[in-house]
mmCIF file of C-alpha atoms in Angstrom:
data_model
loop_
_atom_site.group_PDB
_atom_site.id
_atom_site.type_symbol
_atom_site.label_atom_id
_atom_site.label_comp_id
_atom_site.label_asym_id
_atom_site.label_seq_id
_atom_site.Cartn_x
_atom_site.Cartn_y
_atom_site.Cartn_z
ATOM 1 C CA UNK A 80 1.420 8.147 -33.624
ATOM 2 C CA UNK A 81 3.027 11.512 -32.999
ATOM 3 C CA UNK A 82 2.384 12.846 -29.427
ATOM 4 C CA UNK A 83 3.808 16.494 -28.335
ATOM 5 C CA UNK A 84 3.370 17.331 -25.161
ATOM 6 C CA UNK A 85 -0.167 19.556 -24.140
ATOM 7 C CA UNK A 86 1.686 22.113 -21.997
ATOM 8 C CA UNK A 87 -1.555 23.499 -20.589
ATOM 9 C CA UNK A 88 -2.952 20.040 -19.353
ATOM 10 C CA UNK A 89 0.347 19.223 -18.343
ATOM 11 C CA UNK A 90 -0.036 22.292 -15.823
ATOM 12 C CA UNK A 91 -3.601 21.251 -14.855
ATOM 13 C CA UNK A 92 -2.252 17.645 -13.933
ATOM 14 C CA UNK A 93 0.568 19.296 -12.244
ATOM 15 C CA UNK A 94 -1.610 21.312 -10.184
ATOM 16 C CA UNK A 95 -3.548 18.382 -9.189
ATOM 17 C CA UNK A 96 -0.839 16.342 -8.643
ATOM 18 C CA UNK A 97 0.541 18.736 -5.874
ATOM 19 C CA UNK A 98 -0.977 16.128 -2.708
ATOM 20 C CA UNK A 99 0.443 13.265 -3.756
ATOM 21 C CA UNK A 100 3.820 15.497 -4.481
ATOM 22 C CA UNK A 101 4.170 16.197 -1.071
ATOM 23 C CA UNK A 102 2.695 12.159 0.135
ATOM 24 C CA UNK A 103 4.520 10.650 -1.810
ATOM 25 C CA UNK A 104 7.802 12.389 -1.293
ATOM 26 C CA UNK A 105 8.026 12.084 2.418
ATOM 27 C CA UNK A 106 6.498 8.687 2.327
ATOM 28 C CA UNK A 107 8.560 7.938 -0.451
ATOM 29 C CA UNK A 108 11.499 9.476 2.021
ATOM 30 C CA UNK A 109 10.319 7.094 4.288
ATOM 31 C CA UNK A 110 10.711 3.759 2.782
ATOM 32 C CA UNK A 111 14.124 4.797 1.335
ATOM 33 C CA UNK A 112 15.415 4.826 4.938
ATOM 34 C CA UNK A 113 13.906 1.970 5.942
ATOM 35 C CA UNK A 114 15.368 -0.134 2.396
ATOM 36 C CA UNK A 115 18.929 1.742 3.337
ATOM 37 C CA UNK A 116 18.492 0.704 6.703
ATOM 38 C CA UNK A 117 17.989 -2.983 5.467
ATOM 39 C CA UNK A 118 21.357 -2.830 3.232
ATOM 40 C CA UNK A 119 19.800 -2.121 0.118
ATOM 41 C CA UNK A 120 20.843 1.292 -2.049
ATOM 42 C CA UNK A 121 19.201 3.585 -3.742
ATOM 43 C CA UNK A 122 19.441 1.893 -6.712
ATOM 44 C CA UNK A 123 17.263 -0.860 -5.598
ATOM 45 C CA UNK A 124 14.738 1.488 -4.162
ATOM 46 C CA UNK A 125 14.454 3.379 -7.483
ATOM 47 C CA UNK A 126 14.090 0.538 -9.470
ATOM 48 C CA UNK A 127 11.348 -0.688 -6.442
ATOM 49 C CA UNK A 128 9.670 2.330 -7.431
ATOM 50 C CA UNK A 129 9.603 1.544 -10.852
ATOM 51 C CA UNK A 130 8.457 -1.883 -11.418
ATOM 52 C CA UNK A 131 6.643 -2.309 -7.681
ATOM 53 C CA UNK A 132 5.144 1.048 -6.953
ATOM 54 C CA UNK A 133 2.878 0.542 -4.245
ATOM 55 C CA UNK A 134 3.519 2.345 -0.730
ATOM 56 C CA UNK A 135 2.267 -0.450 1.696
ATOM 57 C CA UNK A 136 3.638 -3.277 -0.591
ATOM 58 C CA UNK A 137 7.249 -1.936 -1.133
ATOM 59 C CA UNK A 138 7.234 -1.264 3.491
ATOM 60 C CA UNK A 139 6.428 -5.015 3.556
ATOM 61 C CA UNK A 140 9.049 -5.767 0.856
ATOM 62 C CA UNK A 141 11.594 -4.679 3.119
ATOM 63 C CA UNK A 142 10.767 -7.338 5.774
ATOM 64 C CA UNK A 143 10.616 -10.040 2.753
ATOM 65 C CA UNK A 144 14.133 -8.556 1.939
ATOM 66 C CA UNK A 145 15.751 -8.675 5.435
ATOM 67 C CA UNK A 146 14.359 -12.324 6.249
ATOM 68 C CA UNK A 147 14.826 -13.537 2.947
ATOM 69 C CA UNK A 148 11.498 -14.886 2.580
ATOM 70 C CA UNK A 149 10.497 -18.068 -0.279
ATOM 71 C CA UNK A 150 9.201 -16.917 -3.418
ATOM 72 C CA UNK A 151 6.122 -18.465 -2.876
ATOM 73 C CA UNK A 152 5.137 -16.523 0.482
ATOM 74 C CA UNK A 153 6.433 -13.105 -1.561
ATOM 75 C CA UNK A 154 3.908 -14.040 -3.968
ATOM 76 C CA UNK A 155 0.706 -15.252 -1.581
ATOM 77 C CA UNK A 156 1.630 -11.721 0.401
ATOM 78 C CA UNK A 157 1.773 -9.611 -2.526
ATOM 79 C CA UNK A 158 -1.458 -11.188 -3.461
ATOM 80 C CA UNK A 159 -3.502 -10.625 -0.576
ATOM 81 C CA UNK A 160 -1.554 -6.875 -0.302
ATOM 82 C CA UNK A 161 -2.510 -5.771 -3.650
ATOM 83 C CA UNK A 162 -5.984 -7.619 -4.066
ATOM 84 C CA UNK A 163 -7.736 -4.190 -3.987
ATOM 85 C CA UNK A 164 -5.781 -3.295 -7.123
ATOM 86 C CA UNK A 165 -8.406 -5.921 -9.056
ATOM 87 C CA UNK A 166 -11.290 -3.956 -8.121
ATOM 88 C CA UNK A 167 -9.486 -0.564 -8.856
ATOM 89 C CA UNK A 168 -9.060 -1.867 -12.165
ATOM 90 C CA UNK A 169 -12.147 -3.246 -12.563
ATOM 91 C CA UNK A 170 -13.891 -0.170 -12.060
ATOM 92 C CA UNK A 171 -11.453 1.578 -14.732
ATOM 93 C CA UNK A 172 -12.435 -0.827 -17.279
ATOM 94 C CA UNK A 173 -14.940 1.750 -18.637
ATOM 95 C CA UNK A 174 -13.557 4.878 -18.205
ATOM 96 C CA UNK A 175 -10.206 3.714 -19.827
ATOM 97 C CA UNK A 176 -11.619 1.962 -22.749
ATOM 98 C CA UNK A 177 -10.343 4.265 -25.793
ATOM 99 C CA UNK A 178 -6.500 4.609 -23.969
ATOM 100 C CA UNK A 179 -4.594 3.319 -27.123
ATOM 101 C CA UNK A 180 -0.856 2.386 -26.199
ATOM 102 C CA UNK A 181 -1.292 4.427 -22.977
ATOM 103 C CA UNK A 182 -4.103 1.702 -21.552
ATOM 104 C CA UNK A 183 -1.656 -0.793 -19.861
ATOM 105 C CA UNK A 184 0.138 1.857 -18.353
ATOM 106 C CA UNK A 185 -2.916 3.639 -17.410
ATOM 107 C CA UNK A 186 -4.388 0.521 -15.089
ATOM 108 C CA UNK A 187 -0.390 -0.586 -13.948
ATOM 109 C CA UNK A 188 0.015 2.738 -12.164
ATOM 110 C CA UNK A 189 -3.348 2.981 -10.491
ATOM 111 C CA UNK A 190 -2.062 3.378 -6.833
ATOM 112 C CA UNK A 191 -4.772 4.258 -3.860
ATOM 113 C CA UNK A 192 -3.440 8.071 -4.795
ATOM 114 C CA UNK A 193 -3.854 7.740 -8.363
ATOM 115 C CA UNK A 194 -6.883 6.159 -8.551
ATOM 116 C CA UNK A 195 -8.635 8.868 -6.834
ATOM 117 C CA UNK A 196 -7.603 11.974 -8.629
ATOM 118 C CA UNK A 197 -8.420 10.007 -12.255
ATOM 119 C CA UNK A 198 -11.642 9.853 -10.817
ATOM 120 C CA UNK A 199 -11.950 13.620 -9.726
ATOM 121 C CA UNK A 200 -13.191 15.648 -12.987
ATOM 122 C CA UNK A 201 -10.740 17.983 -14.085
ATOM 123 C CA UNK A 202 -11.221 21.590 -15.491
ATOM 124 C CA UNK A 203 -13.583 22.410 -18.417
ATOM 125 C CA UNK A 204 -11.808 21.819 -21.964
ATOM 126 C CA UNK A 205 -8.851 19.360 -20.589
ATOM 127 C CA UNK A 206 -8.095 16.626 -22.608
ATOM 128 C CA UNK A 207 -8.882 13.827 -20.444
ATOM 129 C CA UNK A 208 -6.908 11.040 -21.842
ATOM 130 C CA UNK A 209 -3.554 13.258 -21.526
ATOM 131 C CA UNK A 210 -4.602 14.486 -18.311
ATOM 132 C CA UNK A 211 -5.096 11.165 -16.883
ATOM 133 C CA UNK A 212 -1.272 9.911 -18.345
ATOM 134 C CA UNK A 213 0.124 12.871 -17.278
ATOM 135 C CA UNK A 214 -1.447 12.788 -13.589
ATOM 136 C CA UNK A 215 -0.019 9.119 -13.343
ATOM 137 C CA UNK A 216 3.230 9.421 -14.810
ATOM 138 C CA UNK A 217 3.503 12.645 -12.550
ATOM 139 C CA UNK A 218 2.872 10.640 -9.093
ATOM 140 C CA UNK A 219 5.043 8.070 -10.483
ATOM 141 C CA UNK A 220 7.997 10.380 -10.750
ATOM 142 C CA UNK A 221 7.307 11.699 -7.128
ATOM 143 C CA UNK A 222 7.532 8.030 -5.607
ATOM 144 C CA UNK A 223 10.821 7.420 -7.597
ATOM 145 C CA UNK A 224 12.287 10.340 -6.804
ATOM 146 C CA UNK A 225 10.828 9.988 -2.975
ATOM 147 C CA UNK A 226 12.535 6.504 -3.042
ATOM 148 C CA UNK A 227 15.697 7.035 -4.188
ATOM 149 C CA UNK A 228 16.261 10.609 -1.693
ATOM 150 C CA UNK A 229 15.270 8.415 1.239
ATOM 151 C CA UNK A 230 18.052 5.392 0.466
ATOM 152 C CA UNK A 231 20.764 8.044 -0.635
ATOM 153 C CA UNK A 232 20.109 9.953 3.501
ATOM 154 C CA UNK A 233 19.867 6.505 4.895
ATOM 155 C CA UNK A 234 23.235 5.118 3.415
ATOM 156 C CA UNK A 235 24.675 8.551 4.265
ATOM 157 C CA UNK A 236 24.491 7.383 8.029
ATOM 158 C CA UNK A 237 24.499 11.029 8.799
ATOM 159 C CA UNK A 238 21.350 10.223 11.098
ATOM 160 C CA UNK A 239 20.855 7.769 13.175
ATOM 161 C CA UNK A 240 18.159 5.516 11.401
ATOM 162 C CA UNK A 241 17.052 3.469 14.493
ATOM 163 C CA UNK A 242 13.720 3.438 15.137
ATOM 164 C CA UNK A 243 12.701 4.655 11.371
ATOM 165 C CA UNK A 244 10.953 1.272 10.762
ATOM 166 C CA UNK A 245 8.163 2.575 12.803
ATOM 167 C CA UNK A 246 6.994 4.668 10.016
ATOM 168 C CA UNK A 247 5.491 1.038 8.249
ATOM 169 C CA UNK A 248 3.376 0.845 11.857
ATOM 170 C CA UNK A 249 2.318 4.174 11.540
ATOM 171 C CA UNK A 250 1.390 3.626 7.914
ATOM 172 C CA UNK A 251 -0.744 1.011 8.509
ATOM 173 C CA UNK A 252 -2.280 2.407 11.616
ATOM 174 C CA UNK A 253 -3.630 5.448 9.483
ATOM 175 C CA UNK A 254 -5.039 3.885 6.642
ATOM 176 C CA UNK A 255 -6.700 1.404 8.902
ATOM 177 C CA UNK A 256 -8.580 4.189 10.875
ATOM 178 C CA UNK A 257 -9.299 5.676 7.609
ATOM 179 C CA UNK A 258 -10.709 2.651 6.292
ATOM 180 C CA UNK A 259 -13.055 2.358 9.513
ATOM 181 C CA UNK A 260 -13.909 5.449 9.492
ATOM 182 C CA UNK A 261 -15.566 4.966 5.972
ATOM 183 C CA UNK A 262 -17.382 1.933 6.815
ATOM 184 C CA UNK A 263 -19.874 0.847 8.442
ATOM 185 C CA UNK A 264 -19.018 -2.745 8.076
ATOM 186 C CA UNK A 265 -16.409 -3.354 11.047
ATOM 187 C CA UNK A 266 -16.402 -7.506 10.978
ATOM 188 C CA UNK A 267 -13.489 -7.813 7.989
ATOM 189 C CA UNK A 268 -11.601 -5.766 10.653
ATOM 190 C CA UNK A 269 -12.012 -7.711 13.293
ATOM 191 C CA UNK A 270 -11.378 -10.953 11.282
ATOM 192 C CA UNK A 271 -7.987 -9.329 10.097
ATOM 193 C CA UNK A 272 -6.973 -8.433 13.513
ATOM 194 C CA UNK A 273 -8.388 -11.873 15.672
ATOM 195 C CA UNK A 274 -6.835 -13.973 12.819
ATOM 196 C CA UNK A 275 -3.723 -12.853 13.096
ATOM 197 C CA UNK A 276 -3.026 -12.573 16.695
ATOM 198 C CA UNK A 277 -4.607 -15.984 17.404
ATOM 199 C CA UNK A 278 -1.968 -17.162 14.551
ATOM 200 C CA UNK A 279 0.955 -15.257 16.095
ATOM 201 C CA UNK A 280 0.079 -16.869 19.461
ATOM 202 C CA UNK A 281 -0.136 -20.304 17.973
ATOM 203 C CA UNK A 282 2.758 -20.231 15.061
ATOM 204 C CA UNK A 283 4.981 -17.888 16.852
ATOM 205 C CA UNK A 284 6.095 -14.769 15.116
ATOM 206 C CA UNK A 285 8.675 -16.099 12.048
ATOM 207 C CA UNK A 286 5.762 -18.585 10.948
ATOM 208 C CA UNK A 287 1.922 -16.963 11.448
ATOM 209 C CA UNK A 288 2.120 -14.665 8.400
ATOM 210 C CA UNK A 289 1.391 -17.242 5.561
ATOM 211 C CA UNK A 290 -1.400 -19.130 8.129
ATOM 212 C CA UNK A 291 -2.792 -16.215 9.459
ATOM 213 C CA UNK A 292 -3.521 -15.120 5.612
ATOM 214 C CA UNK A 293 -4.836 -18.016 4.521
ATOM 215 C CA UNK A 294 -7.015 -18.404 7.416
ATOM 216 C CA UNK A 295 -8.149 -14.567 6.834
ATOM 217 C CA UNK A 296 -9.509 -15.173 3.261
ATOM 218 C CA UNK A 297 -11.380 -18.544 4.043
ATOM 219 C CA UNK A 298 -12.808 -16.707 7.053
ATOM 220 C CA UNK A 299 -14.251 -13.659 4.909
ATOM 221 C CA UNK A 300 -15.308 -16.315 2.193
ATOM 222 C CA UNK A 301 -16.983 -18.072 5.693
ATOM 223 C CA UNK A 302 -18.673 -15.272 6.317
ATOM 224 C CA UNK A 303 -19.913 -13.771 3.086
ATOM 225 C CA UNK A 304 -22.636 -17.012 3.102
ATOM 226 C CA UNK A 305 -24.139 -15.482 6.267
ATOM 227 C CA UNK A 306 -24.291 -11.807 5.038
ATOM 228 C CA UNK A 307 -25.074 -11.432 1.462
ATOM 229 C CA UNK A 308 -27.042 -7.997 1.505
ATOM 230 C CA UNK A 309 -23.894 -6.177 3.130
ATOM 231 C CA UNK A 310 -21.902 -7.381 -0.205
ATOM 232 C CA UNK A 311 -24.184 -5.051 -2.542
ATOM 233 C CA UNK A 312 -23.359 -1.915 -0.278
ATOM 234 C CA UNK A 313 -21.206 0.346 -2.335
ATOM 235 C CA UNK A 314 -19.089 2.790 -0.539
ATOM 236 C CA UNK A 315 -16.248 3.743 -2.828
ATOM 237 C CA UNK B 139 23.218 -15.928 -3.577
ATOM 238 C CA UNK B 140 21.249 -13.069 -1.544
ATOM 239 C CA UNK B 141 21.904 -11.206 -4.387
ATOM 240 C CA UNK B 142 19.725 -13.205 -6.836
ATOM 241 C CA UNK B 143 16.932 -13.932 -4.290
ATOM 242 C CA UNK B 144 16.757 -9.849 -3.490
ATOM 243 C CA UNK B 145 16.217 -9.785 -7.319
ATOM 244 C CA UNK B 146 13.797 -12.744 -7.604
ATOM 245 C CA UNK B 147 11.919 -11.378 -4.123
ATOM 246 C CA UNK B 148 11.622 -7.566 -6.020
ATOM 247 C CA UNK B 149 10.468 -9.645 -9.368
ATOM 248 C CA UNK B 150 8.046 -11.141 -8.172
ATOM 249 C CA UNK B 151 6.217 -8.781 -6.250
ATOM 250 C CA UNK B 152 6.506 -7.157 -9.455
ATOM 251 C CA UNK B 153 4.674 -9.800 -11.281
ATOM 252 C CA UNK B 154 2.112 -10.328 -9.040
ATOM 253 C CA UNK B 155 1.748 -6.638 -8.846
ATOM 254 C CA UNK B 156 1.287 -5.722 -12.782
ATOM 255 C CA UNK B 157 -1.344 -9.073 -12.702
ATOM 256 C CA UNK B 158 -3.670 -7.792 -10.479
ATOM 257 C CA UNK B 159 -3.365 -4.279 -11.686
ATOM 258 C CA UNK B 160 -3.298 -4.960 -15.606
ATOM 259 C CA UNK B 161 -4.965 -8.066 -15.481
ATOM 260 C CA UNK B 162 -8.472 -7.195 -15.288
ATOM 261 C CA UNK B 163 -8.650 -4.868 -18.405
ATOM 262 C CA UNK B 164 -7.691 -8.195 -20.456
ATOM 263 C CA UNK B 165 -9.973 -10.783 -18.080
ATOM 264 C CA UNK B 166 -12.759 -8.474 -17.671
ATOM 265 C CA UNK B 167 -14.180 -6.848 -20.857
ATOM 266 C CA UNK B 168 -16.380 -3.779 -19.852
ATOM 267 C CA UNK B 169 -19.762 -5.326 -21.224
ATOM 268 C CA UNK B 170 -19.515 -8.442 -18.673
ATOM 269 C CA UNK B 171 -20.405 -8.880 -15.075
ATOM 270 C CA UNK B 172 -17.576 -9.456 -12.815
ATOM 271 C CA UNK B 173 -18.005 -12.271 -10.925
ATOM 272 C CA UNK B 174 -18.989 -11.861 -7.360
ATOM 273 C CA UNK B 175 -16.867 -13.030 -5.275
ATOM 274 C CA UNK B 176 -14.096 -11.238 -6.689
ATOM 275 C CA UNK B 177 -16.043 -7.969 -5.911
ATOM 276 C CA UNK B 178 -16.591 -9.017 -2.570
ATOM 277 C CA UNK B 179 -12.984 -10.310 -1.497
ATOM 278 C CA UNK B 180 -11.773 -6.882 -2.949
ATOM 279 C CA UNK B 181 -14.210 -5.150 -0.958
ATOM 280 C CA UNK B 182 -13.293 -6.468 2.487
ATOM 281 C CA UNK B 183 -9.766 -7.683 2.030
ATOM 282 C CA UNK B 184 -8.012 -4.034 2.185
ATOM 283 C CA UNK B 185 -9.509 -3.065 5.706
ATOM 284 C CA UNK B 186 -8.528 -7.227 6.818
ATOM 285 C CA UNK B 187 -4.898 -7.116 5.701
ATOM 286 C CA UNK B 188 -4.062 -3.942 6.849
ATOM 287 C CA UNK B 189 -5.216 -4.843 10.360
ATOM 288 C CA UNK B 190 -3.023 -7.819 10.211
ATOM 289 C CA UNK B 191 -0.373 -5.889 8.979
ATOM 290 C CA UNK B 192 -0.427 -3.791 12.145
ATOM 291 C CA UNK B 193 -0.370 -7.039 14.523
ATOM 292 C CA UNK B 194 2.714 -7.995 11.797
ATOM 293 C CA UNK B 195 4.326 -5.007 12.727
ATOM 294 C CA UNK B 196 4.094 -5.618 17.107
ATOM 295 C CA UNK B 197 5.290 -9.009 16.491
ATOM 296 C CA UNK B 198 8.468 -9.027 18.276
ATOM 297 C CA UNK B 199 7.244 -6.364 20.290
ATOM 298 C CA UNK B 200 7.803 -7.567 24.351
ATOM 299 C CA UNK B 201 5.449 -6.286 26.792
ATOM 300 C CA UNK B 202 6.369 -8.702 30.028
ATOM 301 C CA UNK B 203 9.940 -7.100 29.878
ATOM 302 C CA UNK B 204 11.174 -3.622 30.498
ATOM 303 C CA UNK B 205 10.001 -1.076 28.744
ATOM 304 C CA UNK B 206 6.910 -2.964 28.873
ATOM 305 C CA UNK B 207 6.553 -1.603 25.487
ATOM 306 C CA UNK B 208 6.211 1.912 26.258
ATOM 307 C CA UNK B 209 8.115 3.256 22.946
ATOM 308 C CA UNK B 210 5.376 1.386 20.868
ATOM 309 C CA UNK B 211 2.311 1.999 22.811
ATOM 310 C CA UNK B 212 3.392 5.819 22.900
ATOM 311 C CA UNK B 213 4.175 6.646 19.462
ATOM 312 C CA UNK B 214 1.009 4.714 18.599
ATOM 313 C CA UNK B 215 -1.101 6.636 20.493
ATOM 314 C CA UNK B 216 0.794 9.372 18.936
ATOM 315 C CA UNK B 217 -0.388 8.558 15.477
ATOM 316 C CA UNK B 218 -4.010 7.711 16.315
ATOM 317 C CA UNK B 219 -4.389 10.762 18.241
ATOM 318 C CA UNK B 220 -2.870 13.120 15.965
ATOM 319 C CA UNK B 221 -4.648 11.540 12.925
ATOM 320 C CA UNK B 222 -7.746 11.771 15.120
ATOM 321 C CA UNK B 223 -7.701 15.621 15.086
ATOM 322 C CA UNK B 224 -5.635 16.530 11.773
ATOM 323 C CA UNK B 225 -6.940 13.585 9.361
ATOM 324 C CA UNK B 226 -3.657 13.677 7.845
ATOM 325 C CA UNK B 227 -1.389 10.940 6.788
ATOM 326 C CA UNK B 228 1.307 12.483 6.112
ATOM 327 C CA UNK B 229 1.717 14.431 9.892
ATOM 328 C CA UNK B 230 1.033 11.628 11.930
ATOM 329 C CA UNK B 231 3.167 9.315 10.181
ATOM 330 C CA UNK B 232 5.707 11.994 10.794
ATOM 331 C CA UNK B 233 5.155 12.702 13.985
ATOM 332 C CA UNK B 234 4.849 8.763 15.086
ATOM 333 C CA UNK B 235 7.808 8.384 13.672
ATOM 334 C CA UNK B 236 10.381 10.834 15.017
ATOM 335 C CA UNK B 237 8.427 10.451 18.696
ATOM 336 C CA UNK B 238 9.316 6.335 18.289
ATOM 337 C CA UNK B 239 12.993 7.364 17.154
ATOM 338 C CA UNK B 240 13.229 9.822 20.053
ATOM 339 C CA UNK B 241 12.236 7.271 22.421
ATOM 340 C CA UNK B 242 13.946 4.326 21.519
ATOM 341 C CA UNK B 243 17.387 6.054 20.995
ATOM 342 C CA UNK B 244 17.363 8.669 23.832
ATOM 343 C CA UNK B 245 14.681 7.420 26.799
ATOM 344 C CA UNK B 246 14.951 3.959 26.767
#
């Protein structure tokens, strides 16, 4: 299987791709001088991009990193960090049925980002399939390139980094308003946030993450028995 | 030695990564139902994590001892406020950010 590159759906994925050019660079930006700021060059946060690529998952890497954290809680945390990614996927199923040798590449790069502009109909005539590769390679790059920029400045030490790891806090604080701001349903909130201050009280702050996640997902499982109806409401 | 567990840490986040993400087109063929607790857990886990993410990231924060704080508590209000009237990720991140580095390396 030949495949040249479709210069005018190349463009069209280019020009939707221009968001997540500008997100992903600076955020990209962002966790390269946070990783440089942990000791780690910009070879590690390009190859982060590359075989992690996941915004939240890679900020939270950099703790597991710096406190040199078991394999087993690394896994457990990137479990419960990328859950969504199942039901991303699961929703692709469909649409990326006929995908060929692009198909596991298609559902490995489906990032918040990415997910949403597949799903966003693109011009009249566009090949869809190349679109779609071409729109996730694309934001790929971006976060690579993002990365790697952000660990070269930060192992520059022209700046003074301190501070910098705020931009994980900031991070989360966003997409947590966004997420309550497009739900109606506030009690997996609360759960996520009681949980895991009652757990820092009681474990202490090197030791609550593993209970305080454990304790999170039995509590929404807990739950669920009580409020079956809400489970059917679709709001993606 | 913190060589190889960096590289074991970054693998396997990778691992679990590329299972949950690729994993589902081979579990789940499109014609069957997925089952339902999955659906739910994926449903209410994001918005659950995150906000224990954010207490994860005030951990080691100190409020009973000067600054009481006020770096953290500032630049978060920042964030919230600025992402209250722009909706966008991008400038409040920014703007949390440098306001947290201003403070903690030039006021207190």
């Amino acid at each position: 299987m030949k495949n040249r590159i479709d210069k005018q759906t190349l463009i069209q994925a280019f020009k939707a791709s221009l968001p997540t050019l500008a997100g992903y660079t600076v955020m990209g930006i962002a966790f390269g001088l946070l990783l440089a700021n942990a000791g780690y060059n910009f070879i590690w946060a390009g190859a982060m991009g590359l075989i992690i690529y996941g915004g939240t998952m890679q900020f939270v890497a950099v703790d597991l990193l710096s406190t040199q954290a078991s394999l087993l809680q690394t896994a457990f945390v990137t479990f419960l960090v990328h859950s969504r990614h199942i039901f991303y996927s699961i929703s692709m199923i469909d649409k990326y049925k006929d995908r060929g040798k692009a198909r596991p590449y298609l559902f490995y790069s489906l990032t918040d980002e990415t997910y949403a502009l597949v799903n966003m109909p693109p011009e009249e005539g566009v090949d869809k399939a190349k679109y779609d590769l071409y729109l996730s390679i694309l934001n790929q790059i971006y976060w690579i390139c993002g990365d790697m920029i952000g660990a070269l400045i930060g192992s520059l030490s022209i700046i003074n980094t301190e501070g910098v790891d705020f931009a994980m806090t900031a991070l989360f604080i966003v997409i947590f308003m966004e997420q309550l701001m497009s739900t109606h349903d506030y009690v997996p909130a609360v759960i996520g946030i009681a949980v895991a201050f009652i757990c820092l009280i009681f474990f202490g702050s090197e030791n609550f993450f593993l209970p305080a996640m454990i304790l999170i997902v039995t509590a929404l499982l807990f739950v669920r028995q009580f409020r079956n109806e809400e489970t059917d409401e679709d709001d993606k | 030695m913190k060589m190889i567990n960096s590289i074991l840490i970054v693998l396997t986040i990778s691992v679990i990564t590329i299972l949950l993400r690729v994993g589902p087109a081979w579990l789940f063929p499109a014609d069957k139902p997925t089952p339902k607790v999955l659906v739910y857990l994926s449903k209410v886990m994001p918005i659950a994590v995150i906000g224990m993410l954010i207490v994860y990231c005030f951990r080691e924060t100190e409020i009973s001892t000067y600054p009481h704080a006020a770096p953290e508590i500032i630049a978060a209000l920042m964030t919230i406020v600025s992402y209250l009237i722009k909706r966008s990720t991008i400038i409040s991140i920014f703007l949390g950010t440098v306001v947290y580095m201003i403070l903690v390396q030039f006021v207190f």
